Short mmCIF file of C-alpha atoms and ligand atoms in Angstrom, two decimals:
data_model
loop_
_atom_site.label_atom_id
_atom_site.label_comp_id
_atom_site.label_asym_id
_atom_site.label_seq_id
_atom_site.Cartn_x
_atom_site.Cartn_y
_atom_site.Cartn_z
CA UNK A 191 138.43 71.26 82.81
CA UNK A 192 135.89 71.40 85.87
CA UNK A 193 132.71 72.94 85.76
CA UNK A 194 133.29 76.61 85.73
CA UNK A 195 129.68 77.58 87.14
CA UNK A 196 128.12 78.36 90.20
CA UNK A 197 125.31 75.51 90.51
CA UNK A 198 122.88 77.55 91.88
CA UNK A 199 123.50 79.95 89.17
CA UNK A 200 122.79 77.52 86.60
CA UNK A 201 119.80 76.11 88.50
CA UNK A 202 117.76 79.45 87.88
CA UNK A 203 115.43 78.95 84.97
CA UNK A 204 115.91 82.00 82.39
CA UNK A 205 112.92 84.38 82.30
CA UNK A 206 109.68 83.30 80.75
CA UNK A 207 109.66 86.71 78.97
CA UNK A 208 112.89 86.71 77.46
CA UNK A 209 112.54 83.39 76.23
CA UNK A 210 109.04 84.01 74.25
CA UNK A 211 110.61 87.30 72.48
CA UNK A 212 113.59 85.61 71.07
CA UNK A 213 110.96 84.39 69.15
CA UNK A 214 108.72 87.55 68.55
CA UNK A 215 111.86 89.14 67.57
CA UNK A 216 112.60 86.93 64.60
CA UNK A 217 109.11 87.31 63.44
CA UNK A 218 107.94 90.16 60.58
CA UNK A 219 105.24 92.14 61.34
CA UNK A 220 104.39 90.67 64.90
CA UNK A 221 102.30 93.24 67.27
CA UNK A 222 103.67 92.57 70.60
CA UNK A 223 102.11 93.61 74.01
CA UNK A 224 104.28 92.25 75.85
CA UNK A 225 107.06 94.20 76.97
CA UNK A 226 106.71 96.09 80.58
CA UNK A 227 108.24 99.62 79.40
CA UNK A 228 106.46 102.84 78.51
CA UNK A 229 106.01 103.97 74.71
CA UNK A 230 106.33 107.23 75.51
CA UNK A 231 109.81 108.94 75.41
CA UNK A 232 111.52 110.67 78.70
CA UNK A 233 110.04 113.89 78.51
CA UNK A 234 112.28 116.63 77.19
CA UNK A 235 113.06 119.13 79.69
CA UNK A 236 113.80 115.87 81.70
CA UNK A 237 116.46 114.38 78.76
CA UNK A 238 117.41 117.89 78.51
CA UNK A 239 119.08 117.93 82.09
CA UNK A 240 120.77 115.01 81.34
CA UNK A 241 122.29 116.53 78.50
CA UNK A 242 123.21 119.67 80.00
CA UNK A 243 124.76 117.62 83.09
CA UNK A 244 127.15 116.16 79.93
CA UNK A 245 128.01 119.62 78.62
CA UNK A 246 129.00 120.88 81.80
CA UNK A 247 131.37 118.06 82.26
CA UNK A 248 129.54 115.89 84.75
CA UNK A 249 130.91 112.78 83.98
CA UNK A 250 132.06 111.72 87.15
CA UNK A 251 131.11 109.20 89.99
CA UNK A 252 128.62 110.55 92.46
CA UNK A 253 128.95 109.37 96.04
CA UNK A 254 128.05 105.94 96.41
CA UNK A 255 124.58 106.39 97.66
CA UNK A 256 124.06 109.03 95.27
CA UNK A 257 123.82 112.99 94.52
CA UNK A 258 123.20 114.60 97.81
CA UNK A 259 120.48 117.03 96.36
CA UNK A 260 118.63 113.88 94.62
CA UNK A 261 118.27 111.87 97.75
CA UNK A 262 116.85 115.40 99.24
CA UNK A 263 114.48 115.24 96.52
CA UNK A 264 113.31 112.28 96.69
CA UNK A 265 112.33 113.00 100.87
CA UNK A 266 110.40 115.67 99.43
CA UNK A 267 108.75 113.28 97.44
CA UNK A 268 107.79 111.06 99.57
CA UNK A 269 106.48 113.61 102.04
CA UNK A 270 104.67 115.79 99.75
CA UNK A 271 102.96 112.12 98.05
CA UNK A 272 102.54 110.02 101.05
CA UNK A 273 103.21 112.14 104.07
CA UNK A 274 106.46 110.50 105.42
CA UNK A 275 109.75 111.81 106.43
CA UNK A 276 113.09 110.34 105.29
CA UNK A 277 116.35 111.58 106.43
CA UNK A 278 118.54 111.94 102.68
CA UNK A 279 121.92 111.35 104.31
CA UNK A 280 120.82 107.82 106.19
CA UNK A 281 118.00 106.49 104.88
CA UNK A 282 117.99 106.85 100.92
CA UNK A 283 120.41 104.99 98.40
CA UNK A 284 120.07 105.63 94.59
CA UNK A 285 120.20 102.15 92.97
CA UNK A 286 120.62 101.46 89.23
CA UNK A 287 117.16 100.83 88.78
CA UNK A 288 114.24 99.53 91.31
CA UNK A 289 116.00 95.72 89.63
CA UNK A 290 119.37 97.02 92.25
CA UNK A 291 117.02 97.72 94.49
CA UNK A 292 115.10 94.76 94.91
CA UNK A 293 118.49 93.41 94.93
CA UNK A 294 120.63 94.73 97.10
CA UNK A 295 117.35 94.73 99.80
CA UNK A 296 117.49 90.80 99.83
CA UNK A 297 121.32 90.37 99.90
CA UNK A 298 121.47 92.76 103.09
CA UNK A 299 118.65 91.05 105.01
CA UNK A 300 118.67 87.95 104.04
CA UNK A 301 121.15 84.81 105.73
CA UNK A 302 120.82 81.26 104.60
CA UNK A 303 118.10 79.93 105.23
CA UNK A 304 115.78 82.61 105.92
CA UNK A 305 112.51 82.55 104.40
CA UNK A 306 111.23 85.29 101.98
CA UNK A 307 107.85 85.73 101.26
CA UNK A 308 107.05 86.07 97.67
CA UNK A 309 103.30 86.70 96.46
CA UNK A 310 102.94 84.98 92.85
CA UNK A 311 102.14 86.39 89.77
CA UNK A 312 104.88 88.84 90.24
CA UNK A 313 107.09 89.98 88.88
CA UNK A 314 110.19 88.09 87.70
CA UNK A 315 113.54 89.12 89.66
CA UNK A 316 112.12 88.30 93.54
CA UNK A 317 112.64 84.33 93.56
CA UNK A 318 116.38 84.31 91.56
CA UNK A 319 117.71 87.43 93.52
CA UNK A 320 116.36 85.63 96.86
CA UNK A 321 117.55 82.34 95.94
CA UNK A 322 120.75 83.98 95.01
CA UNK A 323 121.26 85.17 98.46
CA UNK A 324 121.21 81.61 99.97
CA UNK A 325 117.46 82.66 101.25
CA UNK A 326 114.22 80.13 100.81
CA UNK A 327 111.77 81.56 98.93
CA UNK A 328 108.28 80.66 99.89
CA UNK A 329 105.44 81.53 97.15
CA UNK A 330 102.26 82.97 98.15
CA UNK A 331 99.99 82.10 95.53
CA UNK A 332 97.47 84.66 94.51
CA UNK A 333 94.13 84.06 93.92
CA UNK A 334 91.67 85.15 91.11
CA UNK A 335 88.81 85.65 93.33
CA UNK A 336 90.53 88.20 95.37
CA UNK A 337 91.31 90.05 92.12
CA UNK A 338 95.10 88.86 93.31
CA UNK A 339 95.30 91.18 96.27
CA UNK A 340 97.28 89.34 99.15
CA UNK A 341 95.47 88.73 102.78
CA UNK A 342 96.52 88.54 105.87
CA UNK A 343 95.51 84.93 106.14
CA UNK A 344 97.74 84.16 103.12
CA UNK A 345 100.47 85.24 105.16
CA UNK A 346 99.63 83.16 108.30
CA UNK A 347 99.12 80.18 106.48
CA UNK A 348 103.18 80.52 105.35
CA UNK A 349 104.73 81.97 108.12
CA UNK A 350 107.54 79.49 110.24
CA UNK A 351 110.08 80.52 112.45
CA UNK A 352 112.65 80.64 109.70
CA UNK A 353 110.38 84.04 107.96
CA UNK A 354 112.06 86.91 107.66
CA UNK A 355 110.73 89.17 104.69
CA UNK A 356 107.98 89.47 102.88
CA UNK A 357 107.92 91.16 99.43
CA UNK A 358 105.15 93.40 98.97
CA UNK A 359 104.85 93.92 94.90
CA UNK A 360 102.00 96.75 94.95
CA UNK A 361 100.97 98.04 92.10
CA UNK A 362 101.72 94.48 90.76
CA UNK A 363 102.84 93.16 87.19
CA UNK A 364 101.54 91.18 85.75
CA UNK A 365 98.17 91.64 87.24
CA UNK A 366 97.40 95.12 87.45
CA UNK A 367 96.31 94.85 91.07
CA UNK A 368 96.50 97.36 93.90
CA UNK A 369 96.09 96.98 97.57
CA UNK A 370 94.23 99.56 99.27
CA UNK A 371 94.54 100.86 102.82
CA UNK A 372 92.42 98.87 104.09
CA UNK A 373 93.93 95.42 102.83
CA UNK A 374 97.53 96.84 103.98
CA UNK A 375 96.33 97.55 107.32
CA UNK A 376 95.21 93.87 107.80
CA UNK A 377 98.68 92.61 106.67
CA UNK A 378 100.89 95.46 108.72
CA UNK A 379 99.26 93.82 111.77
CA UNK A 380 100.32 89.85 110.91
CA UNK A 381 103.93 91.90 110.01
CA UNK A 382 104.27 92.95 113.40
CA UNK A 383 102.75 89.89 114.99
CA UNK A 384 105.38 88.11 113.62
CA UNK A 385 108.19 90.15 113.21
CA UNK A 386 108.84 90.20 109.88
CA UNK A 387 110.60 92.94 107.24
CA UNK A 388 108.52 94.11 104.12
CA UNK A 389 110.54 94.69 100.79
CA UNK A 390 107.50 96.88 99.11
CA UNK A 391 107.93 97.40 95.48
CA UNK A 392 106.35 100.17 94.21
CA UNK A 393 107.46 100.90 90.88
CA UNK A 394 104.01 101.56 89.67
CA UNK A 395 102.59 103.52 92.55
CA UNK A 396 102.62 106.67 90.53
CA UNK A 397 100.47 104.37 87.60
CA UNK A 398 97.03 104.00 89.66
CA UNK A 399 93.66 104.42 88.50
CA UNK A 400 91.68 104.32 91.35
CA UNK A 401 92.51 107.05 94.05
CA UNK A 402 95.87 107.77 95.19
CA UNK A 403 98.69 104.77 96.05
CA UNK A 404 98.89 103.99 99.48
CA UNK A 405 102.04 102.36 100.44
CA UNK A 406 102.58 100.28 103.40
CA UNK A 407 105.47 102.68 105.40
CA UNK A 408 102.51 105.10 105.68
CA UNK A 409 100.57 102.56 108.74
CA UNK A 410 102.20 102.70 112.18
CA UNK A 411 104.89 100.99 112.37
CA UNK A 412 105.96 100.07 108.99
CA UNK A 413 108.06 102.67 108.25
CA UNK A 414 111.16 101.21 110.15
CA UNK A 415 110.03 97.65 109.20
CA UNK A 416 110.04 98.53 105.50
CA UNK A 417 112.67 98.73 102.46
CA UNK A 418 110.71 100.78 100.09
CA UNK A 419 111.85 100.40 96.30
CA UNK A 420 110.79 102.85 93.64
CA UNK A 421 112.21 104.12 90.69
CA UNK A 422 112.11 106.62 87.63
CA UNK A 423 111.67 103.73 84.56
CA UNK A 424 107.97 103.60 84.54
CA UNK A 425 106.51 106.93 86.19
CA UNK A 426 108.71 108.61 84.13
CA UNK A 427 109.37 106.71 81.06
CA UNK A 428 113.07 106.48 82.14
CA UNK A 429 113.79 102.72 81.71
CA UNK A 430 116.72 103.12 79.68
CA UNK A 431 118.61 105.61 82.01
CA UNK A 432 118.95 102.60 84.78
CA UNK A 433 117.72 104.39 87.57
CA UNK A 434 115.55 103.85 91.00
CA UNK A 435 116.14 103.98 95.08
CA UNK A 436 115.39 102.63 97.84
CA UNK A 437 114.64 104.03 101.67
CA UNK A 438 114.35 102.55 104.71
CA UNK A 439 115.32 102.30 108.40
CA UNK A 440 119.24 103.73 108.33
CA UNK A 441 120.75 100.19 109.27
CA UNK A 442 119.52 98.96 106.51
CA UNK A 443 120.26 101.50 103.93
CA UNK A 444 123.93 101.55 105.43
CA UNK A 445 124.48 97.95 104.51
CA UNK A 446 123.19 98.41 101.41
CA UNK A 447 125.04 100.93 100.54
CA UNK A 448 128.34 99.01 101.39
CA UNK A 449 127.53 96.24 98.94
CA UNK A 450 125.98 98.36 96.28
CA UNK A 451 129.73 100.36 96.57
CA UNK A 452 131.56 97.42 95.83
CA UNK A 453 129.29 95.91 93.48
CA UNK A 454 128.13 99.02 91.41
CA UNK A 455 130.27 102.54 92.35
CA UNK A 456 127.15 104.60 92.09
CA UNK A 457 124.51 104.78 89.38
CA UNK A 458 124.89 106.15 86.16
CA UNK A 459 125.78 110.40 86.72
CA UNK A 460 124.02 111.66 84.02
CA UNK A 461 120.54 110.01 84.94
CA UNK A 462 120.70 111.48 88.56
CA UNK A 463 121.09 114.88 86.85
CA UNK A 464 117.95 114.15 85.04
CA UNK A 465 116.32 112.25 87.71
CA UNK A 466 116.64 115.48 90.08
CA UNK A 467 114.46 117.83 87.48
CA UNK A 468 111.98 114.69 87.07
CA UNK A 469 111.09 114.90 90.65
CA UNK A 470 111.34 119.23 90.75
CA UNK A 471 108.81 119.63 87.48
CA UNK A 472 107.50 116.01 85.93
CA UNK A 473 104.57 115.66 87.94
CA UNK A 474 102.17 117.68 84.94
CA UNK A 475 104.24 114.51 82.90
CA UNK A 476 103.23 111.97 84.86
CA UNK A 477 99.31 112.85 85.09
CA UNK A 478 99.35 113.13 81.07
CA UNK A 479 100.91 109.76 80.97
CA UNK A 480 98.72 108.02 83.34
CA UNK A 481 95.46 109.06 81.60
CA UNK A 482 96.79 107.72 78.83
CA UNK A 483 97.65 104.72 79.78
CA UNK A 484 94.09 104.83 81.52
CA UNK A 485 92.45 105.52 78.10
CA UNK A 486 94.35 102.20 77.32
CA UNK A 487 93.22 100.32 79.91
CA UNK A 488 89.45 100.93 79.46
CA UNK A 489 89.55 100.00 76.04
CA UNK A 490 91.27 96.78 76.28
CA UNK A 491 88.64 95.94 79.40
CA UNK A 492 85.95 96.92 77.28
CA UNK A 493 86.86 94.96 74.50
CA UNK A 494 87.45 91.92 76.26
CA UNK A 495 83.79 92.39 78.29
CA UNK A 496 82.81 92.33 73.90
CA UNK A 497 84.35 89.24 73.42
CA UNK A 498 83.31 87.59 76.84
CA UNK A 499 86.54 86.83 78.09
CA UNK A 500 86.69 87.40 82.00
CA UNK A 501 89.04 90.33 82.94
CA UNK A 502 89.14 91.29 86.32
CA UNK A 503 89.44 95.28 86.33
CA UNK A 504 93.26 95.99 87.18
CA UNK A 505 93.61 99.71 88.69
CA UNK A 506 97.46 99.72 88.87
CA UNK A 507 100.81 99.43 86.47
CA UNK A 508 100.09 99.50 83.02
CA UNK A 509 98.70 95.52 82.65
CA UNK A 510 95.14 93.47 81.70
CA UNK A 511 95.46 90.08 83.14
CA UNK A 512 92.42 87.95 81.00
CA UNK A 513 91.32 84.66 81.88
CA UNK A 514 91.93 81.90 79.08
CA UNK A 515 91.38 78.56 80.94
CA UNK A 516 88.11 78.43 78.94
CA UNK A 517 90.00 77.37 75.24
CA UNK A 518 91.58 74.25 77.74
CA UNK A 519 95.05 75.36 76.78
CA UNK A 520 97.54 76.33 79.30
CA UNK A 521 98.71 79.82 78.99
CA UNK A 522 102.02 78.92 77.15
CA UNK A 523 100.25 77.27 74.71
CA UNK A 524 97.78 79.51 74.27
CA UNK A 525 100.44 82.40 74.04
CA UNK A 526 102.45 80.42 71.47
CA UNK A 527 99.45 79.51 69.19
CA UNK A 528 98.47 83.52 69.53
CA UNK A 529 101.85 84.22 68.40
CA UNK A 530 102.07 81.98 65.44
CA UNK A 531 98.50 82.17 64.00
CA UNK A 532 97.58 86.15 64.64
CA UNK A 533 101.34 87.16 65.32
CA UNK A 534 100.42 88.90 68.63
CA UNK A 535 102.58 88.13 71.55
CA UNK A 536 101.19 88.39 74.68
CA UNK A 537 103.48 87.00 77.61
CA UNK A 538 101.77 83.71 79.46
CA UNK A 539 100.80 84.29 82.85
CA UNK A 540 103.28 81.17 84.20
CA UNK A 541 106.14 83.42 82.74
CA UNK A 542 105.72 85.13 86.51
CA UNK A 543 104.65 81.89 88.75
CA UNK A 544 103.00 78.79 88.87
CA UNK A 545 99.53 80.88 89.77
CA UNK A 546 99.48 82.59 86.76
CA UNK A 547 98.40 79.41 84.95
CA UNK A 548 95.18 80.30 82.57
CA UNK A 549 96.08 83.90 81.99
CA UNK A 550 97.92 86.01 79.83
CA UNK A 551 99.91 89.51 80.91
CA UNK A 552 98.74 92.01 78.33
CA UNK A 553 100.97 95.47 78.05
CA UNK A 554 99.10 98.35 77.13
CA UNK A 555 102.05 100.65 77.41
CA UNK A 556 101.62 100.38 73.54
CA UNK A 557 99.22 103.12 71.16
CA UNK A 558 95.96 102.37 70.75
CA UNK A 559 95.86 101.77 67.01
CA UNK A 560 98.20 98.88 67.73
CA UNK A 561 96.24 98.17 70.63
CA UNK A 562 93.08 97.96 68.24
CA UNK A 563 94.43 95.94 65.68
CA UNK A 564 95.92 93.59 68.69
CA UNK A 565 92.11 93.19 70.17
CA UNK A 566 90.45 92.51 66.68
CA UNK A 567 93.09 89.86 66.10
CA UNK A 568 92.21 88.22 69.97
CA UNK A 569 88.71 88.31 68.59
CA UNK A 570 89.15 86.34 65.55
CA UNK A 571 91.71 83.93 67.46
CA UNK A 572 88.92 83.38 70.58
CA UNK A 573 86.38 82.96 67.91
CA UNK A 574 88.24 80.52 66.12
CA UNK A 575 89.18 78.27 69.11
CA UNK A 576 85.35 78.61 70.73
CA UNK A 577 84.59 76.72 67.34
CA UNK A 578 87.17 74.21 67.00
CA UNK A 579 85.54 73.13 70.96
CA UNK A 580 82.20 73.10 69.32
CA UNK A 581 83.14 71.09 66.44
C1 PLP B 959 107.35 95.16 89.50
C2 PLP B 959 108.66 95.63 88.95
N1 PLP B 959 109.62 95.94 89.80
C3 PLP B 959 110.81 96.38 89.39
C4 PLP B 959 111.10 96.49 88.04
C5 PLP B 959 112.46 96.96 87.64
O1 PLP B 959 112.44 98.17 87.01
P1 PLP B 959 113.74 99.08 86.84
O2 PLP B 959 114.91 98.26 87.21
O3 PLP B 959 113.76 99.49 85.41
O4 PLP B 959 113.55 100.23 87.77
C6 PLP B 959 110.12 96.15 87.10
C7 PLP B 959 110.39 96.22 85.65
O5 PLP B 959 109.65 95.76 84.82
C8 PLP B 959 108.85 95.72 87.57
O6 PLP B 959 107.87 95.39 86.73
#
């Protein structure tokens, strides 16, 4: 029989982050930190839509780019949040998560050959769902000393004639990172220089720390540049109900929509019932969720200042992104030694790029009891390693 696969199918390497839970998952009484999703459940009067949606019989396909009345909601979002207009009938598809998103962006823009941007650590769909496209990924790699924010210059130095897109993954996993206006405003100008297309992912611009998320289609001229990807999983602890968007120039959004109808139908009915009352009453949701998760984050910062193990302060998503390179391990074995010795899994920072070498992603979408325990264990383990180096 011949070889029933696709080779560049088979030539993407599996996940870094599925591959390290197999093994979590087959071990008792692990802690993990690893995994990207909220702890906290949808809130109710949200889940409580998408049950009533049910009762009333709802259980049919939407249009293809989605219920009218949730694309008009999310314009309002995005005007009352950042101050931009959308049009909901030309310029908004609902996607089955940002994942579709992200997605369906790159197989509308990109041709063979084109070059896509990708700034590394990120996270892990861009470079398979590029390559997948027949596009040539080029990786940006960020740099510690810039806390992992991308520059302008980065750009320039990677640009060819072949460029098309650059994927702009702000608030960023694994690092925590956020770009501020100032930073975008450098990098909108080497956009338009060159004539390039941003794919912005900003699945954790609700999830800042620091002041308000800016996003990129807010600067002249970005807004018809720019395929902006967001979704309900994270700012609304909605990853199970598969649902995010995307909105951009209507050309765009048009193609998209094509594939994503004969790839997909529509996303999931039920969750766009929901999704509508998240936007109309789940701000008061997000803002207890966030200082939570900021609560979180100070205490895991803190404790690794206690241990002296450089952190760089994140002030986006819900991730710590420590340094390690002093124990002289790389990340995966560092991550795997964690794992078996103080059953803690943290996911190694190469699981999103060759630049996240020497650091470990850290999820504090997890309480903080487990989140103490977690840090007394990293204690013990760095304490144990500094003195095997001594000895
Ligand atoms: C940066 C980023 N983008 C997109 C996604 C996809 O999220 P979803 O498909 O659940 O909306 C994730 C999920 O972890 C993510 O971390």
């Amino acid at each position: 029989m011949r070889d029933p696969l696709a080779k560049k199918v088979v030539d993407i390497k599996p996940s870094g982050i599925r591959k390290f839970f197999d093994i979590v998952s087959e071990m008792k009484d692990a802690i993990s930190l690893g995994v990207g999703e909220p702890d906290f459940d949808t809130p109710w009067h949200i889940r409580d839509e998408g049950i009533y949606a049910l009762e009333k019989g709802r259980t049919f396909y939407t249009s293809n780019a989605g219920l009218k009345e949730l694309r008009e909601e999310i314009c309002n979002y995005m005007n009352r949040t950042q101050g931009v207009t959308y049009d909901p009938m030309k310029q908004v598809l609902i996607t089955v998560g940002g994942s579709e998103g992200i997605d369906m962006a790159l197989r509308a823009m990109c041709d063979p050959g084109d070059e896509v941007l990708i700034p590394q650590p990120s996270y892990v769909s861009y470079e398979p769902c590029a390559v997948l496209t027949g596009a040539v990924p080029v990786i940006i790699d960020l740099k510690a000393e810039n806390e992992f924010r991308l520059t302008a210059e980065e750009i320039e130095e990677k640009v060819t004639d072949r460029t098309k897109i650059l994927i702009l993954p702000f608030p960023n996993n694994p690092t925590g990172s956020i770009m501020e206006k100032s930073d975008l405003e450098a990098i909108a100008e080497v956009i338009v220089k060159h004539d390039l297309f941003v794919i912005s992912d900003e699945i954790y611009g609700e999830l800042t720390y620091k002041g308000k998320h800016v996003s990129i289609v807010t600067l002249p001229g970005m807004q018809e540049r720019t395929i902006l990807i967001n979704g309900f999983s994270k700012a609304y602890a909605m990853t199970g109900w598969r649902l995010g968007y995307a909105c951009g120039p209507a050309n765009i959004i048009a193609q998209m929509t094509k594939i994503h109808q004969f790839a997909i139908m529509c996303a999931p009915t039920t969750s766009q019932y929901a999704a509508i009352e998240a936007l109309k009453n789940g701000d008061a949701d997000i803002d207890m969720m966030r200082e939570s998760y900021n609560r979180r984050r100070r205490f895991l910062l803190n404790a690794f200042k206690e241990m002296n193990i450089e952190c760089f302060e994140p002030f986006g998503a819900f991730y710590v992104f420590p340094c390690i390179k002093e124990f002289g391990m790389t990340s995966e074995e560092f991550a795997e030694r964690f794992l078996r010795e103080e059953k803690v899994a943290a996911v190694p920072g190469t699981a999103f790029g060759d630049s996240g070498e020497g650091y470990l992603r850290i999820s504090y979408a997890y309480s903080l009891e487990r989140l103490e325990e977690a840090m007394k264990r990293f204690a013990r383990f760095a304490e144990k390693l500094r003195s095997e180096k001594k000895a």
